[in-house]
PDB file of C-alpha atoms in Angstrom:
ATOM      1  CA  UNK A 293    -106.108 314.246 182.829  1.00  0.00           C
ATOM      2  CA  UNK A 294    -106.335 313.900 179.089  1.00  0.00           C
ATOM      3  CA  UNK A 295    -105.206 317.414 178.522  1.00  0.00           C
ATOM      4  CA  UNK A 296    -102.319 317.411 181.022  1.00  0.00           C
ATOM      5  CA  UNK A 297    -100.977 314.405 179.536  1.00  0.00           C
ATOM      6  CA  UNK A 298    -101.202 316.211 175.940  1.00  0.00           C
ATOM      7  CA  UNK A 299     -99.548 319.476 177.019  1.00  0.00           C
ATOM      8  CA  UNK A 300     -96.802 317.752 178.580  1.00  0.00           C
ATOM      9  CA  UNK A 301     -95.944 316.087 175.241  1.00  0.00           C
ATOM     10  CA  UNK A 302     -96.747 319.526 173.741  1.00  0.00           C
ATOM     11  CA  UNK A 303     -94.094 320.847 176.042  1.00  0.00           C
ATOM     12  CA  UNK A 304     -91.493 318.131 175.209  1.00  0.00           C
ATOM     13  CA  UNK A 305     -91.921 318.115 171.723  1.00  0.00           C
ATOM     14  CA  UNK A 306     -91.407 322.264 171.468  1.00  0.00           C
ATOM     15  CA  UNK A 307     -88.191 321.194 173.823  1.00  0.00           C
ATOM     16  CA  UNK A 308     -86.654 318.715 171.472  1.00  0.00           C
ATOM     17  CA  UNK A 309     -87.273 321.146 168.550  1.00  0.00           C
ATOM     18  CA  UNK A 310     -85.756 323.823 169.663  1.00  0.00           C
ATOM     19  CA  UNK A 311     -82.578 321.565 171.111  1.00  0.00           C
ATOM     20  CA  UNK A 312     -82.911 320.460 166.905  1.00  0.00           C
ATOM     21  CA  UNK A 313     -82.618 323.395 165.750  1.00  0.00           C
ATOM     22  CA  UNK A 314     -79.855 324.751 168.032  1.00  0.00           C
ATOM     23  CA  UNK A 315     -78.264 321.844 167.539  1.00  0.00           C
ATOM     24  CA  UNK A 316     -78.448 322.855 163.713  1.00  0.00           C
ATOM     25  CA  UNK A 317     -77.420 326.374 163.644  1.00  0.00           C
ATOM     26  CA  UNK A 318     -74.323 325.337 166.011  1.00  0.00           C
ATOM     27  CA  UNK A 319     -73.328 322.726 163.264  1.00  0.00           C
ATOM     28  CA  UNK A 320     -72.654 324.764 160.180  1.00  0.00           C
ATOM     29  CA  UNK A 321     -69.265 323.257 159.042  1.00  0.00           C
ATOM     30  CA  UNK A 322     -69.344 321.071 156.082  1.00  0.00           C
ATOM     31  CA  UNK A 323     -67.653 317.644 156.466  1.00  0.00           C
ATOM     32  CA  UNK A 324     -66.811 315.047 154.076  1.00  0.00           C
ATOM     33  CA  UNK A 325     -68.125 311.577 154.881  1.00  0.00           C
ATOM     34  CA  UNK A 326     -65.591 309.352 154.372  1.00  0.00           C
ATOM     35  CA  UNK A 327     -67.197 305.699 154.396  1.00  0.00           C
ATOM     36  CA  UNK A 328     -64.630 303.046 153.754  1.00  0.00           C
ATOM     37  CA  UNK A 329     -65.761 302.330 149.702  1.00  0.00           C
ATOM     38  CA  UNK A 330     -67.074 305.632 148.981  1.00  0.00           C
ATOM     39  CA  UNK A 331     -66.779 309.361 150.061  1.00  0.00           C
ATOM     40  CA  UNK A 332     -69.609 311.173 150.128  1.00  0.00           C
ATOM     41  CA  UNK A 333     -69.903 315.020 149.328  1.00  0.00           C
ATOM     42  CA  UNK A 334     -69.412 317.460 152.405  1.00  0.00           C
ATOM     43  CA  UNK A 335     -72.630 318.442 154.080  1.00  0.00           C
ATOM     44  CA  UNK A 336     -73.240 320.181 157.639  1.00  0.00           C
ATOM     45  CA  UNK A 337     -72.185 318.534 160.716  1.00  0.00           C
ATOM     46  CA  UNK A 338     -75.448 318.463 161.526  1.00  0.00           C
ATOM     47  CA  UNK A 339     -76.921 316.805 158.314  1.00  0.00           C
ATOM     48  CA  UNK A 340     -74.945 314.163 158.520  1.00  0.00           C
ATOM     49  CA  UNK A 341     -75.636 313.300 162.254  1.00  0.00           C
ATOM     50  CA  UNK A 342     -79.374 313.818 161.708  1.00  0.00           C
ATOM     51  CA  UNK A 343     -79.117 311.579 158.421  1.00  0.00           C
ATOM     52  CA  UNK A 344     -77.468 308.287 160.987  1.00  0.00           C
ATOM     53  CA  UNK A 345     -79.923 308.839 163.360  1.00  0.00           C
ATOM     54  CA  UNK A 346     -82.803 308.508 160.670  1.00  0.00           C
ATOM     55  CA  UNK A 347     -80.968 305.640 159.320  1.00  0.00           C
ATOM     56  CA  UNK A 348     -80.386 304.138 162.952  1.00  0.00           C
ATOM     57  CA  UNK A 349     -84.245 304.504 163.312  1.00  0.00           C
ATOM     58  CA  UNK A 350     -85.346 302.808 160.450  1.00  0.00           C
ATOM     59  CA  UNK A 351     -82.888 300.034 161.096  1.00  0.00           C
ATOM     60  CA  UNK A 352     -84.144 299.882 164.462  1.00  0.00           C
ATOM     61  CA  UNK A 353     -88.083 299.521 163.255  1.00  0.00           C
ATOM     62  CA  UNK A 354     -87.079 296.881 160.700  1.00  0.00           C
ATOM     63  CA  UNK A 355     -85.032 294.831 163.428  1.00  0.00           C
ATOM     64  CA  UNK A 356     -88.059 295.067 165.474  1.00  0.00           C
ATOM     65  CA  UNK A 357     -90.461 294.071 162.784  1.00  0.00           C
ATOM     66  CA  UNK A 358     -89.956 290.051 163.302  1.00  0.00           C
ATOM     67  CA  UNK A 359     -90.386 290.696 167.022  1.00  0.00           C
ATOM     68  CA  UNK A 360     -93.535 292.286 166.357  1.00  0.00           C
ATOM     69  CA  UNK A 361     -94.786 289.929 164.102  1.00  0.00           C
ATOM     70  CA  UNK A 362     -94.324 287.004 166.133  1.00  0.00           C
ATOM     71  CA  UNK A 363     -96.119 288.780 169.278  1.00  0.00           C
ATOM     72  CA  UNK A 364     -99.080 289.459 167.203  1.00  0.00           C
ATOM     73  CA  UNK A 365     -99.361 285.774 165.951  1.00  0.00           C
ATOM     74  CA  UNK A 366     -98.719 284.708 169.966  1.00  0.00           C
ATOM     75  CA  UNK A 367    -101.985 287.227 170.853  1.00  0.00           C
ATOM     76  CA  UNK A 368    -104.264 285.988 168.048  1.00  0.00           C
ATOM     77  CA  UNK A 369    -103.292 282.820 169.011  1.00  0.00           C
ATOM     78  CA  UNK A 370    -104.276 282.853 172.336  1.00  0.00           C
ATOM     79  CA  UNK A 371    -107.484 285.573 171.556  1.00  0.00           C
ATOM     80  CA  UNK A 372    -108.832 282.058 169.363  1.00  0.00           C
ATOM     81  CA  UNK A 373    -107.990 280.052 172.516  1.00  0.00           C
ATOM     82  CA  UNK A 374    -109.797 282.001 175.456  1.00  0.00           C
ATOM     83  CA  UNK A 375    -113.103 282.209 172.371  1.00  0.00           C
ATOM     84  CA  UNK A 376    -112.792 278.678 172.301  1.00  0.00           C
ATOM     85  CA  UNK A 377    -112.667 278.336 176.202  1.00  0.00           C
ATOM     86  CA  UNK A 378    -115.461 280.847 176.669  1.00  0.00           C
ATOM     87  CA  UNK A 379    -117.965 279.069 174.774  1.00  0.00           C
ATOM     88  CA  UNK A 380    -116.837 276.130 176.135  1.00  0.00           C
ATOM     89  CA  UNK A 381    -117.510 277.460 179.400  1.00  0.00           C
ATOM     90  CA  UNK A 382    -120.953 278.822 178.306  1.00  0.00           C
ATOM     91  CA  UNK A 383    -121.898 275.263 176.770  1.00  0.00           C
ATOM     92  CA  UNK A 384    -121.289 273.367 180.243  1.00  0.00           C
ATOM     93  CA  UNK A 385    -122.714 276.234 182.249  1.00  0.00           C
ATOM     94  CA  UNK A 386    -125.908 275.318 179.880  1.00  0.00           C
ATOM     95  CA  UNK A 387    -125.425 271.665 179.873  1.00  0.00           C
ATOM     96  CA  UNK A 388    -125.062 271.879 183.612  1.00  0.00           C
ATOM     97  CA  UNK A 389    -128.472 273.922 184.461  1.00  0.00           C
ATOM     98  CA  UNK A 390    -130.575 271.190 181.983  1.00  0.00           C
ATOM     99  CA  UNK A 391    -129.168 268.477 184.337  1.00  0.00           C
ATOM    100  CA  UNK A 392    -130.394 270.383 187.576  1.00  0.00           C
ATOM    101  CA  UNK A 393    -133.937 271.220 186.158  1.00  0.00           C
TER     102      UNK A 393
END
């Protein structure tokens, strides 16, 4: 199952790559960026729509970064807690066979 579930992402990955780089050769044009306070030197269509995307990811993983952050406290958090519980557990499992023997 291990293997199926590796070519498959073999199979999509080779897909998106070759959309990338059709998506590339189709794109030759240069275009200006024209951002309100600055204009940037013309590049291909597709550089410049590859270059948001990156940008759009990274903004994306940094937005998420607080979310992550707080989840992982949350689980270590409760990890300590169910420890606790568990030996607690174990010490009146103990405490209840002495009173039985």
């Amino acid at each position: 199952m291990r293997w199926l579930k590796g070519l498959v992402l073999a199979v999509i990955l080779l897909i998106v790559l070759l959309v990338g780089i059709l998506f590339a050769v189709h794109n030759q044009q240069a275009v200006p960026l024209d951002l309100i306070w600055v204009e940037l030197p013309a590049a291909s269509l597709s550089m410049w729509l590859l270059f948001s995307l990156a940008v759009g990811v990274v903004l994306g993983m940094v937005a998420m970064t607080g979310m992550y952050l707080r989840l992982r406290t949350l689980l270590t958090r409760a990890q300590r807690r169910n420890q606790q519980q568990r030996k607690e557990l174990d010490q009146l499992r103990i405490q209840e066979i002495k009173e039985v023997a």
